[in-house]
Coordinates of C-alpha atoms and ligand atoms in Angstrom, one line a residue:
M1 CA 16.2 -19.3 -15.2
V2 CA 13.7 -17.8 -17.6
S3 CA 11.8 -20.8 -19.0
P4 CA 12.0 -21.3 -22.8
L5 CA 8.2 -21.5 -22.9
R6 CA 7.8 -18.1 -21.3
H7 CA 10.4 -16.7 -23.7
T8 CA 8.6 -18.1 -26.7
L9 CA 5.2 -16.9 -25.7
I10 CA 6.5 -13.4 -25.1
A11 CA 8.2 -13.4 -28.5
L12 CA 4.9 -14.6 -30.1
S13 CA 3.1 -11.7 -28.4
K14 CA 4.8 -9.5 -30.9
S15 CA 4.0 -11.7 -34.0
S16 CA 1.2 -10.2 -36.2
Q17 CA 0.8 -13.6 -38.0
M18 CA 0.2 -15.4 -34.7
Q19 CA -2.1 -12.6 -33.6
K20 CA -4.3 -13.2 -36.7
I21 CA -4.5 -16.9 -35.9
I22 CA -5.2 -16.6 -32.2
V23 CA -7.6 -13.7 -32.4
G24 CA -9.6 -15.6 -35.1
I25 CA -10.3 -18.5 -32.8
P26 CA -13.5 -18.0 -30.7
I27 CA -12.1 -19.9 -27.7
S28 CA -9.2 -17.4 -27.4
R29 CA -11.7 -14.5 -27.1
R30 CA -13.5 -16.5 -24.4
M31 CA -10.4 -17.2 -22.5
A32 CA -9.1 -13.6 -22.9
R33 CA -12.3 -12.5 -21.2
R34 CA -10.8 -14.0 -18.0
F35 CA -8.2 -11.3 -18.0
V36 CA -10.1 -8.5 -19.9
A37 CA -13.2 -6.7 -18.6
G38 CA -14.8 -6.4 -22.0
E39 CA -14.5 -4.5 -25.3
T40 CA -16.2 -1.2 -24.4
L41 CA -15.7 1.6 -21.9
A42 CA -19.2 0.7 -20.5
D43 CA -18.0 -2.8 -19.9
A44 CA -14.9 -1.4 -18.1
I45 CA -17.0 0.9 -15.9
E46 CA -19.2 -2.0 -14.9
A47 CA -16.1 -4.0 -13.9
I48 CA -14.8 -1.1 -11.9
R49 CA -18.2 -0.7 -10.2
A50 CA -18.1 -4.4 -9.2
T51 CA -14.5 -4.1 -8.0
N52 CA -15.3 -1.0 -5.9
G53 CA -18.3 -2.8 -4.6
A54 CA -16.1 -5.4 -3.1
G55 CA -13.9 -2.7 -1.4
L56 CA -11.1 -2.7 -4.0
L57 CA -9.7 0.3 -6.0
A58 CA -9.0 0.1 -9.7
T59 CA -6.8 1.3 -12.5
L60 CA -8.1 1.3 -16.1
D61 CA -6.1 0.2 -19.1
Y62 CA -7.3 0.8 -22.6
L63 CA -5.6 -2.0 -24.4
G64 CA -3.2 -1.3 -27.3
E65 CA 0.5 -0.9 -27.7
H66 CA 3.1 -0.3 -30.5
V67 CA 1.2 2.3 -32.5
Y68 CA 3.1 3.6 -35.5
N69 CA 1.1 6.7 -36.6
Q70 CA 0.1 9.9 -35.0
A71 CA -3.6 9.7 -35.8
E72 CA -4.0 6.3 -34.0
A73 CA -2.0 7.6 -31.0
S74 CA -4.2 10.7 -30.8
V75 CA -7.3 8.5 -30.9
N76 CA -5.9 6.4 -28.0
A77 CA -5.3 9.5 -25.9
D78 CA -8.9 10.7 -26.7
E79 CA -10.2 7.4 -25.5
Y80 CA -8.4 7.8 -22.2
I81 CA -9.8 11.4 -21.8
R82 CA -13.2 9.9 -22.4
A83 CA -12.5 7.3 -19.8
L84 CA -11.4 9.9 -17.2
Q85 CA -14.7 11.8 -17.9
A86 CA -16.7 8.6 -17.5
I87 CA -15.0 7.8 -14.2
Q88 CA -15.9 11.2 -13.0
Q89 CA -19.5 11.1 -14.2
T90 CA -20.2 7.6 -12.8
G91 CA -18.5 8.3 -9.5
V92 CA -16.4 5.1 -9.6
D93 CA -13.0 4.9 -7.9
A94 CA -10.3 4.4 -10.5
N95 CA -7.3 6.0 -12.0
I96 CA -5.8 5.1 -15.4
S97 CA -2.7 3.3 -16.7
I98 CA -1.2 4.1 -20.1
K99 CA 1.5 2.7 -22.3
L100 CA 3.7 5.1 -24.1
T101 CA 4.0 3.0 -27.2
A102 CA 0.2 3.4 -27.6
M103 CA 0.7 7.2 -27.3
G104 CA 3.2 7.6 -30.1
L105 CA 6.6 6.8 -28.6
A106 CA 7.5 4.9 -31.8
V107 CA 6.5 7.9 -33.9
D108 CA 8.3 10.7 -32.1
D109 CA 9.2 11.4 -28.5
E110 CA 8.0 15.0 -28.6
F111 CA 4.7 14.1 -30.1
C112 CA 4.3 11.3 -27.5
Y113 CA 5.1 13.7 -24.6
H114 CA 2.4 16.2 -25.8
N115 CA -0.1 13.5 -26.4
V116 CA 0.3 12.2 -22.9
R117 CA 0.4 15.7 -21.5
R118 CA -3.1 16.2 -22.7
I119 CA -4.2 13.1 -20.7
V120 CA -2.3 14.1 -17.5
Q121 CA -3.7 17.6 -17.7
A122 CA -7.3 16.3 -18.2
A123 CA -6.7 14.0 -15.2
A124 CA -5.4 16.9 -13.1
E125 CA -8.5 18.9 -13.9
L126 CA -10.7 16.0 -12.8
G127 CA -8.7 15.3 -9.7
N128 CA -7.4 12.0 -11.1
F129 CA -4.1 10.2 -11.5
V130 CA -2.2 8.7 -14.5
R131 CA 0.2 5.8 -14.2
I132 CA 2.7 5.2 -17.0
D133 CA 3.2 1.5 -17.5
M134 CA 6.8 0.4 -18.3
E135 CA 7.5 -1.6 -21.5
D136 CA 10.7 -3.3 -22.7
S137 CA 14.2 -2.0 -22.0
P138 CA 14.8 -0.3 -25.4
V139 CA 12.3 2.3 -24.3
T140 CA 13.1 2.6 -20.5
D141 CA 15.3 5.7 -20.8
R142 CA 12.9 7.5 -23.1
S143 CA 9.9 6.5 -20.9
L144 CA 11.6 7.8 -17.7
H145 CA 12.6 11.0 -19.5
I146 CA 9.0 11.7 -20.6
Y147 CA 7.8 10.8 -17.1
R148 CA 10.3 13.2 -15.4
R149 CA 9.2 16.1 -17.8
L150 CA 5.5 15.5 -16.9
R151 CA 6.1 15.0 -13.2
A152 CA 8.0 18.3 -13.0
E153 CA 4.8 20.0 -14.1
F154 CA 2.0 17.7 -12.7
P155 CA 1.9 15.9 -9.3
N156 CA -0.8 13.4 -10.5
V157 CA 1.4 11.1 -12.5
G158 CA 3.5 8.0 -11.6
V159 CA 5.5 5.4 -13.4
V160 CA 6.5 1.7 -13.2
I161 CA 9.8 0.2 -12.2
Q162 CA 10.7 -3.4 -13.1
A163 CA 12.6 -5.4 -10.5
Y164 CA 14.3 -7.6 -13.2
L165 CA 16.4 -4.7 -14.5
Y166 CA 19.8 -4.2 -13.0
R167 CA 19.3 -0.4 -13.3
S168 CA 16.2 -0.2 -11.2
E169 CA 17.8 0.5 -7.9
E170 CA 19.5 3.5 -9.3
D171 CA 16.3 4.7 -11.0
V172 CA 14.4 4.3 -7.7
R173 CA 17.1 6.2 -5.8
S174 CA 17.2 9.1 -8.2
L175 CA 13.4 9.3 -8.5
M176 CA 13.1 9.4 -4.7
E177 CA 15.8 12.2 -4.5
Q178 CA 13.9 14.2 -7.1
G179 CA 10.6 13.7 -5.1
M180 CA 9.1 11.8 -8.1
A181 CA 8.9 8.3 -6.6
H182 CA 5.2 7.6 -7.0
L183 CA 6.1 4.1 -8.3
R184 CA 4.5 0.9 -9.1
L185 CA 7.1 -1.9 -8.5
C186 CA 6.6 -5.1 -10.5
K187 CA 8.9 -8.0 -11.5
G188 CA 8.7 -7.2 -15.3
A189 CA 6.8 -8.9 -18.1
Y190 CA 9.1 -8.8 -21.2
N191 CA 12.0 -10.8 -22.6
E192 CA 15.2 -9.1 -21.4
P193 CA 18.8 -10.2 -22.1
P194 CA 21.3 -11.0 -19.3
A195 CA 23.1 -7.8 -20.3
V196 CA 20.3 -5.7 -18.7
A197 CA 18.3 -8.0 -16.5
F198 CA 18.5 -10.7 -13.8
Q199 CA 17.6 -14.0 -15.3
P200 CA 17.1 -16.4 -12.3
K201 CA 13.7 -15.9 -10.8
P202 CA 15.1 -15.9 -7.2
E203 CA 17.3 -12.9 -8.1
V204 CA 14.3 -11.0 -9.5
D205 CA 12.3 -11.8 -6.4
Q206 CA 15.1 -10.7 -4.2
N207 CA 15.5 -7.4 -6.0
M208 CA 11.7 -6.8 -5.8
T209 CA 11.8 -7.0 -2.0
H210 CA 15.0 -5.0 -1.9
L211 CA 13.3 -2.2 -3.9
I212 CA 10.1 -2.3 -1.7
Q213 CA 12.2 -2.1 1.4
L214 CA 14.3 0.8 0.0
M215 CA 11.1 2.7 -0.8
L216 CA 9.4 2.0 2.6
D217 CA 12.6 2.9 4.5
S218 CA 13.0 6.2 2.6
Q219 CA 9.5 7.7 2.9
A220 CA 10.5 10.0 5.8
Q221 CA 13.6 11.2 4.0
F222 CA 12.1 11.7 0.6
P223 CA 8.6 13.1 0.7
G224 CA 6.3 11.8 -2.0
T225 CA 7.8 8.3 -2.0
Y226 CA 4.8 5.9 -2.4
P227 CA 5.3 2.3 -3.5
A228 CA 2.5 0.3 -5.2
V229 CA 3.5 -3.4 -4.9
A230 CA 2.2 -5.0 -8.1
S231 CA 2.5 -8.8 -7.6
H232 CA 0.4 -11.9 -7.2
D233 CA 3.3 -13.6 -5.5
H234 CA 2.1 -14.4 -1.9
R235 CA 5.7 -14.5 -0.7
I236 CA 6.3 -10.9 -1.9
I237 CA 2.9 -9.8 -0.4
N238 CA 3.5 -11.5 2.9
W239 CA 7.0 -10.1 3.1
T240 CA 5.7 -6.6 2.5
K241 CA 2.9 -7.0 5.1
A242 CA 5.4 -8.3 7.7
Y243 CA 8.0 -5.6 7.0
A244 CA 5.4 -2.8 7.2
H245 CA 4.0 -4.3 10.4
H246 CA 7.4 -4.6 12.1
H247 CA 8.4 -1.1 11.2
G248 CA 5.1 0.6 12.1
I249 CA 4.4 1.6 8.5
A250 CA 0.7 2.6 8.2
T251 CA -1.3 0.8 5.6
D252 CA -2.0 4.1 3.7
R253 CA 1.7 4.5 3.0
F254 CA 1.7 1.9 0.2
E255 CA -0.7 -0.2 -1.8
F256 CA -1.0 -3.6 -3.4
Q257 CA -1.9 -4.0 -7.1
M258 CA -3.0 -7.1 -9.0
L259 CA -4.3 -7.8 -12.5
Y260 CA -8.0 -8.3 -13.2
G261 CA -8.9 -12.0 -13.1
I262 CA -5.8 -13.2 -11.3
R263 CA -5.8 -14.3 -7.6
R264 CA -9.2 -12.7 -6.8
D265 CA -9.2 -14.6 -3.5
L266 CA -6.0 -12.9 -2.4
Q267 CA -7.2 -9.5 -3.7
Q268 CA -10.3 -9.8 -1.6
Q269 CA -8.4 -11.0 1.4
L270 CA -6.0 -8.0 1.4
A271 CA -8.9 -5.6 1.0
D272 CA -10.7 -7.2 3.9
Q273 CA -7.6 -7.0 6.0
G274 CA -7.6 -3.2 5.5
Y275 CA -4.9 -2.9 2.9
R276 CA -5.3 -0.7 -0.2
M277 CA -5.8 -3.1 -3.0
R278 CA -6.0 -1.8 -6.6
V279 CA -7.0 -4.0 -9.5
Y280 CA -5.6 -3.3 -13.0
I281 CA -8.6 -3.5 -15.4
P282 CA -7.9 -3.7 -19.1
Y283 CA -10.6 -3.3 -21.8
G284 CA -10.8 -3.0 -25.6
T285 CA -10.4 -5.1 -28.6
R286 CA -6.6 -5.2 -28.9
W287 CA -6.1 -7.8 -26.2
Y288 CA -3.7 -10.2 -28.0
P289 CA -0.2 -9.1 -26.6
Y290 CA -1.6 -8.6 -23.1
F291 CA -3.2 -12.1 -23.2
M292 CA 0.0 -13.7 -24.4
R293 CA 2.0 -12.2 -21.6
R294 CA -0.6 -13.5 -19.1
L295 CA -0.2 -17.0 -20.7
A296 CA 3.6 -16.7 -20.5
E297 CA 3.4 -16.0 -16.7
R298 CA 1.7 -19.2 -15.8
P299 CA 2.1 -22.5 -17.6
A300 CA -1.2 -23.7 -16.1
N301 CA -3.0 -20.9 -18.1
L302 CA -1.4 -22.2 -21.3
L303 CA -2.3 -25.8 -20.5
F304 CA -5.9 -24.7 -19.9
F305 CA -5.9 -22.8 -23.2
A306 CA -4.4 -25.8 -25.1
R307 CA -7.0 -28.1 -23.7
A308 CA -9.8 -25.7 -24.7
L309 CA -8.4 -25.5 -28.2
V310 CA -8.5 -29.3 -28.7
G311 CA -12.0 -29.4 -27.1
N312 CA -11.1 -31.3 -24.0
Ligands
FAD401 C1 -1.1 -4.2 -11.4 C2 0.1 -4.7 -12.3 C3 0.6 -3.9 -13.2 C4 1.7 -4.3 -14.0 N1 2.3 -3.5 -14.8 C5 3.5 -3.9 -15.5 C6 4.2 -2.9 -16.2 O1 3.9 -1.7 -16.4 N2 5.3 -3.4 -16.9 C7 5.7 -4.7 -16.8 O2 6.8 -5.1 -17.3 N3 5.0 -5.6 -16.1 C8 3.9 -5.2 -15.4 N4 3.2 -6.1 -14.7 C9 3.5 -7.6 -14.8 C10 4.6 -8.0 -13.8 O3 5.8 -7.5 -14.2 C11 4.7 -9.6 -13.8 O4 4.9 -10.0 -15.1 C12 3.4 -10.3 -13.4 O5 2.8 -9.6 -12.3 C13 3.8 -11.7 -12.8 O6 4.6 -11.6 -11.7 P1 4.2 -11.8 -10.2 O7 4.8 -10.7 -9.4 O8 2.7 -11.9 -10.1 O9 4.9 -13.1 -9.7 P2 5.1 -14.5 -10.3 O10 6.3 -15.1 -9.6 O11 5.2 -14.5 -11.8 O12 3.8 -15.3 -9.9 C14 3.5 -15.6 -8.6 C15 2.2 -16.3 -8.5 O13 1.1 -15.5 -9.0 C16 0.2 -16.1 -9.8 N5 0.2 -15.6 -11.1 C17 1.1 -14.8 -11.7 N6 0.8 -14.5 -12.9 C18 -0.3 -15.2 -13.2 C19 -1.1 -15.3 -14.4 N7 -0.8 -14.6 -15.5 N8 -2.2 -16.1 -14.3 C20 -2.5 -16.7 -13.2 N9 -1.8 -16.6 -12.0 C21 -0.7 -15.9 -12.1 C22 0.6 -17.6 -9.7 O14 -0.1 -18.2 -8.6 C23 2.1 -17.5 -9.5 O15 2.6 -18.7 -8.9 C24 2.2 -5.7 -13.8 C25 1.6 -6.5 -12.9 C26 0.6 -6.1 -12.1 C27 0.0 -7.0 -11.1

């Protein structure tokens, strides 16, 4: 079952009052640095450089979500275009990950589409790739609709599918049939009700391996099908490795992805074993909701934070 603690922390990640309190405490900023590369683009490029130096790929996330005006959403898109140019100029190996609610999804779908299109077009011109992160289920349909419109025009864009949603198998199947299945598969990071999502963790895990298998099995039938397995769960990772090995699937037909600061040992191990390993590297000042979701995923993180707060 979804733990009440996880549920509460994810709910708090949306509270502006709690944000003011947490962000105002110096220890929070220090702890957030474990998961965030820094506040500036230069910090992020440095983190990518170090990541690449260890043989790992990267995807860059300019933190921010739930923007409610066009001006702010346009500034966010401009920053991503600046990031794409910096990636090109510095020669580091990274693509980018964006959130549609940072690009104006709450303002207007058409505005959001055009704002994101600017980024995808800039990335295409620079030979780079854009991943659209997936947020909570009220925006799944609209996010996939925007993705399909972009993907019909540009090959250099992919999206995320969350294994906790019942609908995901159908989404994966239809995206594969449309030749649009450049997909990051993850378990899912938001609070979702039983009406739309598996609640028991074993069922989420089972659907995750089911979707990975579905994609790996379908690569010959549906060209363009490429799964990125985004998980720190060693059972999911070992299962994927074993499945690929037993079915003769080459290591360049899929990749692993993990978040900056989490399971670095495992990240390095996979890269050393010859797997494609991509690290999701967030930067910027608006780290609060991202940080809270990371606390929610692991009670030990919260305990560590609570101890630091009371100075122990
Ligand atoms: C690259 C990447 C991109 C993602 N993009 C999205 C997205 O677009 N939309 C979305 O909804 N979700 C996204 N997620 C988050 C994902 O949905 C999960 O919430 C998160 O990855 C935790 O699930 P898990 O697969 O790691 O397995 P879990 O079963 O949660 O964890 C397995 C083990 O991993 C380690 N671990 C997991 N989380 C943490 C943590 N925070 N701190 C320390 N150790 C941890 C622990 O050892 C834990 O026992 C993304 C995750 C990754 C890795």
